[in-house]
Each structure stands twice: as C-alpha cells, then as structure tokens.
C-alpha cells in the first residue's frame, strides 16, 4: 500500500487513484482544473520521496529538480510526503550566524551568513531571513554552493523597510538569525551549455544573477553570457570590479552596466537595462533569459522576451516584490 | 477516413508543445484580445493555453462546460463577447497553418474550439 503524507495526516492511496483524488476525496483543498496534467493548477511539491517522472511532464526543469509534480497525474509506487507549493511550513528553520556586513554601495549591504545546519540550495534561489518569529523577508542568494562556503545576500535598504532597516542599522557580526529556505525557481540548470544566456537585473537584482553567472561559468557553460545591470545613476551600480575581472577571465562573458538617468558616462550604456538588452540582441529565439529585480521591469521584460522569440520554458524570473507592510 | 484520432494525426503532445508558444505569442500580439491578458501570470497562462490546445486538438482532457464557464466568468464581466472568441479561433487557425497543418485538420480543431463558445461566454 502506498501512503501519502500531507501536513500531519497519512492517507492510503487506493488502486488507480491519483494523489489529487486521494487528497480531495479526503477533504484536502488542493486547487485543480483540467485533471489531465496540462494546466498545472494542481501543482504540488514532494517534500519526501521522489514523484514519478510522468507526473512532472511539462514542468519547467527548475521545478522538476525541486520535486514539484502535478497531483492529477501522479500515481506513485512508493510513499510520498507532499505539500502545496506555497506551504512555508514545509521547510525547517535554520539558525545562521552573521559573519560579516559590508556596504556594496550607499544602500546595499553584503551579508555573509554561516548556517548551523547544511542548506541545499542553487545559486539564484532565495531564503527568508527573520528578524523575529513573525517578521521575515525574502533575500536572494548571491553565493554559489560549490564555490562559496557561506551564504551571501545583497540587502537593499528600502524606505521604511522594517527588516532591511534592521539589517543595515542594528544587525552585527556574531549575531545569530533564523532563516528558512531555499525557494524560487530562477537558477541555472546544467546542460545545453552552448545556449546563449541573457541576464537582466536592476538594483539588488544583481545578487541572484551574480550567483547564476558564476555557477554557469564554473560548470563550463560555453555559450555567450550577457549581463545587463541597470540603475538610475552610477551610485546604484556595484560589484563592477568583480564583474570586470570575470570579463577578463572568461571570453564568453560580457558585462553591460546601464544607466537610465541623464548622466551617462563613457563605458556605460544609456537606458533601462531591459531596453538596452533587447536593442543589442533583438532575436531571442533559443536564448535563455534571467530577469531579476524591479517587478515592473521583470513583468515588461518577460513579455518582451517572449514576443521576441524566447520560449516560455527558457525564461526564468524573480520579481522583487516589496512587502505591503514594508 | 483515417483510423487515427485527430490528436494522433496532429502529432499528439509534441504538436501541442510546438504550438503553445506560437499561439500564445499571437494572442498577446492581437490587439482585439490582448487586453484580457494584461496582468496575468504568464507561466500560468501558458499552462492554461496548453490545456486548451490539448482539448482543441482532440487530446485527453477532463474539462466540463462548467469549468469553462467558471474560468471565463470574470472576463465575461469585463465584456468578453463573440468577436473575441472569433479572434481566438482565428489565431488558433493561423498557428496551425504556420506549423504546416492541413486545412482539413484545422477545420476539425476550429470546430472543437467552436463547441466551447456558449460555455465560455456563459450563455
């Protein structure tokens, strides 16, 4: 008998019963629509056990790797522990000690954390960092698991931001905070190493992209990699030296700092990062695209990239939404 | 009359995968209907388009008329009408033509899409 575990319940799977049927028949409110493995409304995540491959058809590779599956076409042979995709309680809280805090520019703080327990993440994913039990925010990881021993975050100070203000003003090296994660499906997947990559970020949207780029390069990605990092003025850009070093080290890596304000100096592209990118590379067929940062930029650029020929499955995005309670 | 189903003649799931990006691009670029697709999650929308194409291609699906009504009720409230359904069916035909599908099969796909019209428009 196959057992499905959901929250604190255990259900026996009847013969020829899908995980969706099993759960909904017993009163678990899993959303669903087409019941044929196409619409992805019933997507869930296996937090224990491996979902059958047939239940992952049509999902983005980054979701497959994280054991997401479609409940309506999931007929497992072995026990599964499952959760709804937005179930935050499915992950354990990990204590982490702050090792260093360093300003990258006037408003972005580099935070280095040492976890007290191993955390299995991919460059470009995010974690939630908690100021106290109820107040936490998502921050993208700029570190790369096999390259960096510690977790690196780029925390931009938001006007009236409660957590970012606390990190900038009060947090000190040696303090221990709680984190939960990782989450997010915006990361590099090995394979197809000759494919061109375009990465577009605004502000601290550079954090996940910096991780993704170093991850791709260290895994031997040989196709062209173009980074467009945008800000209004020069003060908003950062890590320029490190990125220039990568340009020198890897001939397939190209870094284009973009300034959307009036004062554009030599060596910088004029305009918003997404506009500059799509002007330089107009046919996006077969390119892999990464978009991180300002939600409006991510939304517009996603649409533009798709209309310019990029396949939906090749567009990875992480919009930095600002919490309503700041 | 071929013994193969319409879905098999079109090429099954591979054909749906080939069509979904082309179809979604046409819909987003179609001024008659693009406004209905503003502010939707593109990932989720692409998955829904795939489910719709699977059904229109005669493939396996479990959609009911009620699902169609529920799924489009908020759009009907925003003024979704026959002209918009016409546009979608046109874009669907253009997608298949671009993929080199025979007119005879395109007509069958259009007829399946047509059969959902009253449910979509909640009549």
Tab-separated table of C-alpha atoms in Angstrom:
chain	number	residue	atom	x	y	z
A	1	UNK	CA	0.000	0.000	0.000
A	2	UNK	CA	1.342	3.445	-0.918
A	3	UNK	CA	0.988	6.149	1.695
A	4	UNK	CA	0.617	9.853	1.027
A	5	UNK	CA	1.608	12.140	3.853
A	6	UNK	CA	0.172	15.632	3.855
A	7	UNK	CA	0.672	18.015	6.801
A	8	UNK	CA	0.011	15.803	9.839
A	9	UNK	CA	-2.186	13.301	8.001
A	10	UNK	CA	-1.430	9.941	6.412
A	11	UNK	CA	-3.622	8.627	3.616
A	12	UNK	CA	-3.566	5.205	1.966
A	13	UNK	CA	-3.626	5.505	-1.829
A	14	UNK	CA	-6.370	3.344	-3.410
A	15	UNK	CA	-5.528	1.371	-6.588
A	16	UNK	CA	-5.615	3.631	-9.680
A	17	UNK	CA	-6.148	6.686	-7.542
A	18	UNK	CA	-4.167	9.861	-8.280
A	19	UNK	CA	-2.626	11.910	-5.483
A	20	UNK	CA	-5.138	14.649	-6.354
A	21	UNK	CA	-8.107	12.293	-5.989
A	22	UNK	CA	-6.677	10.834	-2.807
A	23	UNK	CA	-6.323	14.262	-1.190
A	24	UNK	CA	-9.506	15.928	-2.443
A	25	UNK	CA	-11.613	12.852	-1.591
A	26	UNK	CA	-10.445	13.228	1.983
A	27	UNK	CA	-11.153	16.904	2.215
A	28	UNK	CA	-7.747	18.456	1.493
A	29	UNK	CA	-8.390	21.640	-0.526
A	30	UNK	CA	-5.951	21.178	-3.419
A	31	UNK	CA	-6.811	23.537	-6.305
A	32	UNK	CA	-7.245	21.833	-9.682
A	33	UNK	CA	-8.756	22.392	-13.111
A	34	UNK	CA	-8.045	20.232	-16.200
A	35	UNK	CA	-7.341	16.933	-14.389
A	36	UNK	CA	-5.196	15.788	-17.306
A	37	UNK	CA	-1.744	17.067	-16.452
A	38	UNK	CA	-1.769	20.160	-18.622
A	39	UNK	CA	-2.991	23.263	-16.799
A	40	UNK	CA	-0.629	22.953	-13.776
A	41	UNK	CA	-3.257	24.282	-11.356
A	42	UNK	CA	-2.787	21.254	-9.069
A	43	UNK	CA	0.991	21.561	-8.840
A	44	UNK	CA	2.362	20.269	-5.524
A	45	UNK	CA	5.793	19.501	-4.170
A	46	UNK	CA	7.167	16.241	-2.811
A	47	UNK	CA	8.985	17.077	0.418
A	48	UNK	CA	9.811	13.407	0.970
A	49	UNK	CA	10.190	10.710	-1.681
A	50	UNK	CA	10.535	11.176	-5.431
A	51	UNK	CA	7.492	11.886	-7.633
A	52	UNK	CA	7.131	9.705	-10.773
A	53	UNK	CA	8.583	11.289	-13.921
A	54	UNK	CA	5.213	11.098	-15.668
A	55	UNK	CA	3.770	13.456	-13.047
A	56	UNK	CA	6.385	16.109	-13.933
A	57	UNK	CA	5.745	16.339	-17.667
A	58	UNK	CA	5.590	19.882	-18.976
A	59	UNK	CA	7.023	21.446	-15.822
A	60	UNK	CA	9.966	23.789	-16.059
A	61	UNK	CA	13.268	21.986	-15.409
A	62	UNK	CA	13.964	24.091	-12.333
A	63	UNK	CA	10.661	22.890	-10.834
A	64	UNK	CA	11.308	19.240	-11.703
A	65	UNK	CA	14.655	19.365	-9.910
A	66	UNK	CA	12.874	20.566	-6.786
A	67	UNK	CA	10.409	17.643	-6.920
A	68	UNK	CA	7.368	19.605	-7.981
A	69	UNK	CA	4.721	17.465	-9.671
A	70	UNK	CA	1.155	17.566	-10.978
A	71	UNK	CA	-1.123	15.823	-8.459
A	72	UNK	CA	-3.811	14.915	-11.025
A	73	UNK	CA	-1.464	12.649	-12.998
A	74	UNK	CA	0.619	11.427	-10.071
A	75	UNK	CA	0.310	7.668	-9.440
A	76	UNK	CA	3.285	6.863	-7.191
A	77	UNK	CA	4.556	3.347	-6.456
A	78	UNK	CA	6.353	4.438	-3.310
A	79	UNK	CA	5.361	6.600	-0.339
A	80	UNK	CA	5.346	10.345	-0.841
A	81	UNK	CA	5.272	13.271	1.541
A	82	UNK	CA	3.603	16.190	-0.212
A	83	UNK	CA	2.918	19.884	0.338
A	84	UNK	CA	1.168	22.671	-1.521
A	85	UNK	CA	3.706	24.817	-3.405
A	86	UNK	CA	3.300	27.856	-1.167
A	87	UNK	CA	3.387	25.919	2.107
A	88	UNK	CA	6.151	27.689	4.012
A	89	UNK	CA	5.906	25.361	7.000
A	90	UNK	CA	7.248	22.534	4.852
A	91	UNK	CA	10.781	23.821	5.449
A	92	UNK	CA	12.666	23.820	8.702
A	93	UNK	CA	14.041	26.955	10.317
A	94	UNK	CA	17.853	27.037	10.317
A	95	UNK	CA	19.879	29.252	12.663
A	96	UNK	CA	22.693	31.167	10.958
A	97	UNK	CA	25.435	33.380	12.361
A	98	UNK	CA	26.276	36.702	10.755
A	99	UNK	CA	29.973	36.629	9.844
A	100	UNK	CA	30.316	39.983	8.141
A	101	UNK	CA	28.371	43.024	6.980
A	102	UNK	CA	29.825	45.276	4.310
A	103	UNK	CA	28.273	48.057	2.235
A	104	UNK	CA	28.475	47.382	-1.517
A	105	UNK	CA	27.151	50.862	-2.308
A	106	UNK	CA	25.222	53.522	-0.386
A	107	UNK	CA	22.118	51.387	0.002
A	108	UNK	CA	23.084	47.738	-0.488
A	109	UNK	CA	24.600	45.662	2.307
A	110	UNK	CA	26.545	42.462	1.683
A	111	UNK	CA	25.547	39.991	4.416
A	112	UNK	CA	27.614	36.861	4.962
A	113	UNK	CA	25.923	34.053	6.918
A	114	UNK	CA	27.183	30.765	8.290
A	115	UNK	CA	24.402	28.205	8.655
A	116	UNK	CA	24.318	25.935	11.701
A	117	UNK	CA	22.916	23.100	9.555
A	118	UNK	CA	23.606	22.279	5.907
A	119	UNK	CA	21.326	24.044	3.449
A	120	UNK	CA	20.871	22.563	-0.014
A	121	UNK	CA	20.339	25.422	-2.445
A	122	UNK	CA	21.097	26.514	-6.007
A	123	UNK	CA	22.708	29.821	-6.933
A	124	UNK	CA	19.932	32.300	-7.685
A	125	UNK	CA	17.398	30.952	-5.194
A	126	UNK	CA	16.284	32.978	-2.186
A	127	UNK	CA	15.982	32.429	1.543
A	128	UNK	CA	13.738	34.063	4.112
A	129	UNK	CA	15.562	35.871	6.861
A	130	UNK	CA	13.685	36.506	10.109
A	131	UNK	CA	14.077	39.485	12.394
A	132	UNK	CA	11.797	37.744	14.868
A	133	UNK	CA	9.292	34.882	14.751
A	134	UNK	CA	6.701	36.739	12.726
A	135	UNK	CA	8.734	39.226	10.711
A	136	UNK	CA	10.799	37.935	7.818
A	137	UNK	CA	11.734	38.919	4.272
A	138	UNK	CA	12.994	37.102	1.189
A	139	UNK	CA	16.551	37.783	0.041
A	140	UNK	CA	18.243	36.272	-2.989
A	141	UNK	CA	21.458	34.330	-2.633
A	142	UNK	CA	24.490	35.722	-4.458
A	143	UNK	CA	26.667	32.818	-3.333
A	144	UNK	CA	27.330	29.586	-5.236
A	145	UNK	CA	27.124	26.310	-3.257
A	146	UNK	CA	30.313	24.647	-4.524
A	147	UNK	CA	32.298	27.933	-4.745
A	148	UNK	CA	31.413	29.743	-1.535
A	149	UNK	CA	31.392	28.259	1.970
A	150	UNK	CA	28.925	30.808	3.272
A	151	UNK	CA	25.626	32.317	2.176
A	152	UNK	CA	25.862	35.793	0.632
A	153	UNK	CA	22.947	38.239	0.461
A	154	UNK	CA	22.691	41.744	-1.026
A	155	UNK	CA	20.191	43.604	1.123
A	156	UNK	CA	18.936	46.888	-0.277
A	157	UNK	CA	17.700	49.331	2.320
A	158	UNK	CA	14.102	50.212	1.486
A	159	UNK	CA	12.487	53.467	2.630
A	160	UNK	CA	10.606	52.497	5.813
A	161	UNK	CA	11.773	48.892	5.305
A	162	UNK	CA	11.483	47.218	8.697
A	163	UNK	CA	13.730	44.224	8.094
A	164	UNK	CA	16.169	45.924	5.707
A	165	UNK	CA	16.425	48.883	8.121
A	166	UNK	CA	17.164	46.480	10.968
A	167	UNK	CA	19.834	44.686	8.907
A	168	UNK	CA	21.506	47.966	7.948
A	169	UNK	CA	21.289	49.672	11.357
A	170	UNK	CA	21.195	47.065	14.093
A	171	UNK	CA	22.465	43.700	12.944
A	172	UNK	CA	26.062	42.976	13.954
A	173	UNK	CA	28.604	40.263	13.118
A	174	UNK	CA	28.374	37.422	15.631
A	175	UNK	CA	24.610	37.665	15.992
A	176	UNK	CA	22.516	34.614	15.131
A	177	UNK	CA	19.396	34.944	12.993
A	178	UNK	CA	16.878	32.412	11.743
A	179	UNK	CA	16.485	31.631	8.073
A	180	UNK	CA	14.175	29.363	6.103
A	181	UNK	CA	14.581	28.124	2.569
A	182	UNK	CA	15.667	27.918	-0.098
A	183	UNK	CA	12.878	28.820	-2.509
A	184	UNK	CA	12.448	30.034	-6.057
A	185	UNK	CA	12.946	28.526	-9.488
A	186	UNK	CA	15.225	31.139	-11.044
A	187	UNK	CA	18.541	29.283	-11.335
A	188	UNK	CA	20.983	27.780	-13.829
A	189	UNK	CA	20.434	24.226	-14.987
A	190	UNK	CA	23.464	22.413	-16.419
A	191	UNK	CA	23.101	21.100	-19.935
A	192	UNK	CA	22.692	22.801	-23.291
A	193	UNK	CA	25.960	24.548	-22.446
A	194	UNK	CA	26.242	26.264	-25.845
A	195	UNK	CA	22.970	28.136	-25.406
A	196	UNK	CA	23.280	31.913	-25.072
A	197	UNK	CA	22.301	33.411	-21.716
A	198	UNK	CA	20.935	36.920	-21.221
A	199	UNK	CA	20.692	38.147	-17.633
A	200	UNK	CA	18.916	41.408	-16.866
A	201	UNK	CA	18.817	42.879	-13.373
A	202	UNK	CA	18.027	46.155	-11.658
A	203	UNK	CA	19.393	47.222	-8.277
A	204	UNK	CA	19.990	44.306	-5.914
A	205	UNK	CA	18.521	42.054	-8.619
A	206	UNK	CA	22.213	41.607	-9.355
A	207	UNK	CA	22.503	39.260	-6.332
A	208	UNK	CA	20.867	36.151	-7.859
A	209	UNK	CA	22.357	36.945	-11.284
A	210	UNK	CA	25.881	37.163	-9.834
A	211	UNK	CA	25.351	33.689	-8.368
A	212	UNK	CA	23.827	32.291	-11.554
A	213	UNK	CA	26.659	33.655	-13.736
A	214	UNK	CA	29.410	32.231	-11.541
A	215	UNK	CA	27.524	28.942	-11.293
A	216	UNK	CA	27.177	28.704	-15.099
A	217	UNK	CA	30.824	29.646	-15.716
A	218	UNK	CA	32.157	27.196	-13.153
A	219	UNK	CA	30.038	24.421	-14.669
A	220	UNK	CA	31.680	25.078	-18.030
A	221	UNK	CA	28.917	26.978	-19.815
A	222	UNK	CA	30.498	27.803	-23.175
A	223	UNK	CA	27.766	29.844	-24.885
A	224	UNK	CA	27.752	33.658	-24.701
A	225	UNK	CA	26.659	35.106	-21.349
A	226	UNK	CA	25.475	38.720	-21.386
A	227	UNK	CA	24.773	40.568	-18.149
A	228	UNK	CA	22.852	43.855	-18.252
A	229	UNK	CA	22.800	45.524	-14.832
A	230	UNK	CA	20.758	48.680	-14.595
A	231	UNK	CA	20.360	51.576	-12.222
A	232	UNK	CA	19.312	55.195	-12.455
A	233	UNK	CA	22.746	56.570	-11.687
A	234	UNK	CA	26.295	55.427	-11.089
A	235	UNK	CA	25.805	55.131	-7.312
A	236	UNK	CA	23.292	52.328	-7.805
A	237	UNK	CA	25.709	50.002	-9.590
A	238	UNK	CA	28.029	47.749	-7.593
A	239	UNK	CA	30.407	44.778	-7.916
A	240	UNK	CA	31.671	46.398	-11.120
A	241	UNK	CA	35.275	45.473	-10.313
A	242	UNK	CA	34.445	41.798	-9.699
A	243	UNK	CA	32.378	41.667	-12.879
A	244	UNK	CA	35.164	43.293	-14.929
A	245	UNK	CA	37.518	40.636	-13.534
A	246	UNK	CA	35.150	37.916	-14.747
A	247	UNK	CA	35.102	39.559	-18.191
A	248	UNK	CA	38.911	39.317	-18.291
A	249	UNK	CA	38.853	35.732	-17.105
A	250	UNK	CA	36.098	34.374	-19.389
A	251	UNK	CA	35.949	35.364	-23.049
A	252	UNK	CA	32.278	34.338	-23.333
A	253	UNK	CA	31.157	36.677	-20.529
A	254	UNK	CA	30.057	40.222	-21.306
A	255	UNK	CA	29.042	42.869	-18.739
A	256	UNK	CA	26.977	45.890	-19.729
A	257	UNK	CA	26.322	48.417	-16.948
A	258	UNK	CA	23.274	50.521	-17.877
A	259	UNK	CA	22.269	53.933	-16.542
A	260	UNK	CA	18.721	55.175	-17.080
A	261	UNK	CA	19.325	58.692	-15.683
A	262	UNK	CA	20.700	61.725	-17.582
A	263	UNK	CA	24.319	61.492	-16.520
A	264	UNK	CA	25.727	58.680	-18.647
A	265	UNK	CA	29.498	58.438	-18.844
A	266	UNK	CA	31.756	56.681	-21.275
A	267	UNK	CA	31.723	52.904	-20.757
A	268	UNK	CA	28.063	52.763	-19.735
A	269	UNK	CA	25.008	52.042	-21.863
A	270	UNK	CA	22.283	54.663	-21.788
A	271	UNK	CA	18.760	53.471	-20.983
A	272	UNK	CA	16.946	50.912	-18.901
A	273	UNK	CA	18.694	47.550	-18.667
A	274	UNK	CA	15.923	45.602	-20.437
A	275	UNK	CA	15.693	48.159	-23.266
A	276	UNK	CA	19.453	48.129	-23.791
A	277	UNK	CA	19.492	44.318	-23.782
A	278	UNK	CA	16.698	43.862	-26.299
A	279	UNK	CA	18.167	46.554	-28.559
A	280	UNK	CA	21.544	44.770	-28.620
A	281	UNK	CA	20.044	41.304	-29.089
A	282	UNK	CA	16.765	41.555	-30.958
A	283	UNK	CA	16.042	37.945	-31.923
A	284	UNK	CA	15.735	35.944	-28.712
A	285	UNK	CA	14.905	32.600	-30.265
A	286	UNK	CA	16.865	29.853	-28.441
A	287	UNK	CA	18.239	32.206	-25.770
A	288	UNK	CA	17.864	31.504	-22.072
A	289	UNK	CA	16.732	34.597	-20.185
A	290	UNK	CA	17.060	35.507	-16.486
A	291	UNK	CA	15.180	38.541	-15.124
A	292	UNK	CA	15.586	39.770	-11.553
A	293	UNK	CA	14.726	42.900	-9.632
A	294	UNK	CA	12.088	45.592	-10.009
A	295	UNK	CA	8.660	43.914	-10.518
A	296	UNK	CA	7.641	46.246	-13.364
A	297	UNK	CA	10.902	45.587	-15.216
A	298	UNK	CA	10.530	41.833	-14.743
A	299	UNK	CA	6.933	41.859	-15.970
A	300	UNK	CA	7.629	44.018	-19.027
A	301	UNK	CA	10.845	42.234	-19.931
A	302	UNK	CA	9.227	38.802	-19.644
A	303	UNK	CA	6.564	39.780	-22.141
A	304	UNK	CA	9.071	41.442	-24.466
A	305	UNK	CA	11.442	38.483	-24.327
A	306	UNK	CA	8.643	36.045	-25.110
A	307	UNK	CA	7.338	38.140	-28.008
A	308	UNK	CA	10.904	38.473	-29.335
A	309	UNK	CA	11.095	34.699	-29.692
A	310	UNK	CA	12.282	33.309	-26.350
A	311	UNK	CA	10.437	30.171	-25.361
A	312	UNK	CA	8.375	30.392	-22.165
A	313	UNK	CA	10.319	27.472	-20.678
A	314	UNK	CA	13.581	29.378	-21.200
A	315	UNK	CA	12.526	32.474	-19.261
A	316	UNK	CA	13.465	32.456	-15.569
A	317	UNK	CA	12.269	35.366	-13.477
A	318	UNK	CA	12.356	36.626	-9.922
A	319	UNK	CA	10.410	39.814	-9.226
A	320	UNK	CA	11.471	41.571	-6.016
A	321	UNK	CA	8.053	42.492	-4.697
A	322	UNK	CA	8.077	44.891	-1.799
A	323	UNK	CA	6.115	43.624	1.157
A	324	UNK	CA	2.881	45.533	1.810
A	325	UNK	CA	3.851	46.052	5.428
A	326	UNK	CA	7.306	47.259	4.277
B	1	UNK	CA	-11.376	8.445	-43.084
B	2	UNK	CA	-8.239	7.692	-41.171
B	3	UNK	CA	-8.379	5.372	-38.198
B	4	UNK	CA	-6.068	7.643	-36.261
B	5	UNK	CA	-7.680	10.135	-33.908
B	6	UNK	CA	-7.421	13.845	-34.654
B	7	UNK	CA	-4.958	14.186	-31.764
B	8	UNK	CA	-2.729	11.470	-33.232
B	9	UNK	CA	-2.919	12.923	-36.731
B	10	UNK	CA	-1.808	16.300	-35.402
B	11	UNK	CA	1.150	14.713	-33.609
B	12	UNK	CA	-0.052	14.440	-30.006
B	13	UNK	CA	1.660	16.157	-27.122
B	14	UNK	CA	4.692	17.137	-29.227
B	15	UNK	CA	2.373	19.084	-31.527
B	16	UNK	CA	0.780	20.848	-28.572
B	17	UNK	CA	4.235	21.785	-27.277
B	18	UNK	CA	5.220	23.112	-30.705
B	19	UNK	CA	2.030	25.141	-30.952
B	20	UNK	CA	1.726	26.640	-27.494
B	21	UNK	CA	4.406	29.364	-27.706
B	22	UNK	CA	3.342	30.361	-31.242
B	23	UNK	CA	-0.321	30.505	-30.265
B	24	UNK	CA	0.308	32.445	-27.051
B	25	UNK	CA	2.508	34.940	-28.937
B	26	UNK	CA	-0.263	35.503	-31.494
B	27	UNK	CA	-2.862	36.029	-28.778
B	28	UNK	CA	-0.648	38.511	-26.887
B	29	UNK	CA	0.053	40.456	-30.081
B	30	UNK	CA	-3.601	40.514	-31.168
B	31	UNK	CA	-4.976	43.983	-30.329
B	32	UNK	CA	-8.528	42.665	-30.355
B	33	UNK	CA	-7.929	40.432	-27.313
B	34	UNK	CA	-4.548	41.252	-25.774
B	35	UNK	CA	-6.157	43.470	-23.093
B	36	UNK	CA	-7.681	40.365	-21.498
B	37	UNK	CA	-4.155	39.018	-20.961
B	38	UNK	CA	-2.726	42.085	-19.195
B	39	UNK	CA	-1.650	41.431	-15.620
B	40	UNK	CA	-1.875	37.663	-15.801
B	41	UNK	CA	0.890	35.365	-14.662
B	42	UNK	CA	2.486	34.341	-17.973
B	43	UNK	CA	3.633	30.949	-16.686
B	44	UNK	CA	0.160	30.017	-15.511
B	45	UNK	CA	-1.389	31.408	-18.666
B	46	UNK	CA	0.955	29.369	-20.881
B	47	UNK	CA	-0.080	26.225	-18.977
B	48	UNK	CA	-3.751	27.096	-19.490
B	49	UNK	CA	-3.137	27.672	-23.202
B	50	UNK	CA	-1.546	24.246	-23.321
B	51	UNK	CA	-4.584	22.669	-21.668
B	52	UNK	CA	-6.860	24.488	-24.112
B	53	UNK	CA	-4.807	23.392	-27.144
B	54	UNK	CA	-4.771	19.790	-25.922
B	55	UNK	CA	-8.549	19.858	-25.792
B	56	UNK	CA	-8.939	21.616	-29.163
B	57	UNK	CA	-6.550	19.075	-30.742
B	58	UNK	CA	-8.898	16.323	-29.595
B	59	UNK	CA	-6.477	15.186	-26.899
B	60	UNK	CA	-7.142	13.829	-23.412
B	61	UNK	CA	-8.861	16.297	-21.132
B	62	UNK	CA	-11.448	16.417	-18.402
B	63	UNK	CA	-12.811	19.911	-18.929
B	64	UNK	CA	-16.523	20.298	-18.375
B	65	UNK	CA	-18.768	23.085	-19.628
B	66	UNK	CA	-18.954	24.261	-16.039
B	67	UNK	CA	-15.143	24.595	-15.838
B	68	UNK	CA	-15.239	26.754	-18.985
B	69	UNK	CA	-17.975	28.968	-17.516
B	70	UNK	CA	-16.171	29.398	-14.192
B	71	UNK	CA	-12.820	30.012	-15.875
B	72	UNK	CA	-14.110	32.838	-18.055
B	73	UNK	CA	-16.822	34.426	-15.882
B	74	UNK	CA	-14.532	37.273	-14.781
B	75	UNK	CA	-13.722	38.010	-18.442
B	76	UNK	CA	-17.389	37.957	-19.475
B	77	UNK	CA	-17.928	40.551	-16.749
B	78	UNK	CA	-15.222	42.640	-18.451
B	79	UNK	CA	-17.001	42.459	-21.811
B	80	UNK	CA	-15.795	39.204	-23.395
B	81	UNK	CA	-18.045	38.545	-26.403
B	82	UNK	CA	-18.361	36.650	-29.708
B	83	UNK	CA	-15.847	38.875	-31.508
B	84	UNK	CA	-13.151	37.846	-29.005
B	85	UNK	CA	-13.922	34.151	-29.389
B	86	UNK	CA	-13.702	34.657	-33.174
B	87	UNK	CA	-10.263	36.225	-32.728
B	88	UNK	CA	-9.001	33.311	-30.618
B	89	UNK	CA	-10.236	30.754	-33.167
B	90	UNK	CA	-8.566	32.760	-35.960
B	91	UNK	CA	-5.274	32.873	-34.058
B	92	UNK	CA	-5.553	29.143	-33.467
B	93	UNK	CA	-6.003	28.524	-37.219
B	94	UNK	CA	-3.067	30.808	-38.058
B	95	UNK	CA	-0.883	28.917	-35.567
B	96	UNK	CA	-1.673	25.574	-37.188
B	97	UNK	CA	-1.126	26.984	-40.689
B	98	UNK	CA	2.297	28.247	-39.570
B	99	UNK	CA	3.087	24.697	-38.421
B	100	UNK	CA	2.030	23.322	-41.807
B	101	UNK	CA	-1.118	21.525	-40.658
B	102	UNK	CA	-3.613	20.584	-43.396
B	103	UNK	CA	-6.740	22.752	-43.740
B	104	UNK	CA	-8.980	19.738	-43.222
B	105	UNK	CA	-7.491	19.131	-39.767
B	106	UNK	CA	-7.521	22.850	-38.960
B	107	UNK	CA	-11.274	22.845	-39.609
B	108	UNK	CA	-11.731	19.988	-37.135
B	109	UNK	CA	-9.716	21.822	-34.463
B	110	UNK	CA	-11.711	25.008	-35.080
B	111	UNK	CA	-14.948	23.034	-34.701
B	112	UNK	CA	-13.890	21.715	-31.286
B	113	UNK	CA	-12.900	25.221	-30.167
B	114	UNK	CA	-16.220	26.496	-31.548
B	115	UNK	CA	-18.109	23.946	-29.418
B	116	UNK	CA	-16.949	25.697	-26.242
B	117	UNK	CA	-18.246	29.127	-27.342
B	118	UNK	CA	-21.507	29.178	-25.373
B	119	UNK	CA	-19.864	27.881	-22.223
B	120	UNK	CA	-17.014	30.395	-22.476
B	121	UNK	CA	-19.484	33.239	-22.976
B	122	UNK	CA	-21.739	31.861	-20.210
B	123	UNK	CA	-24.889	31.602	-22.306
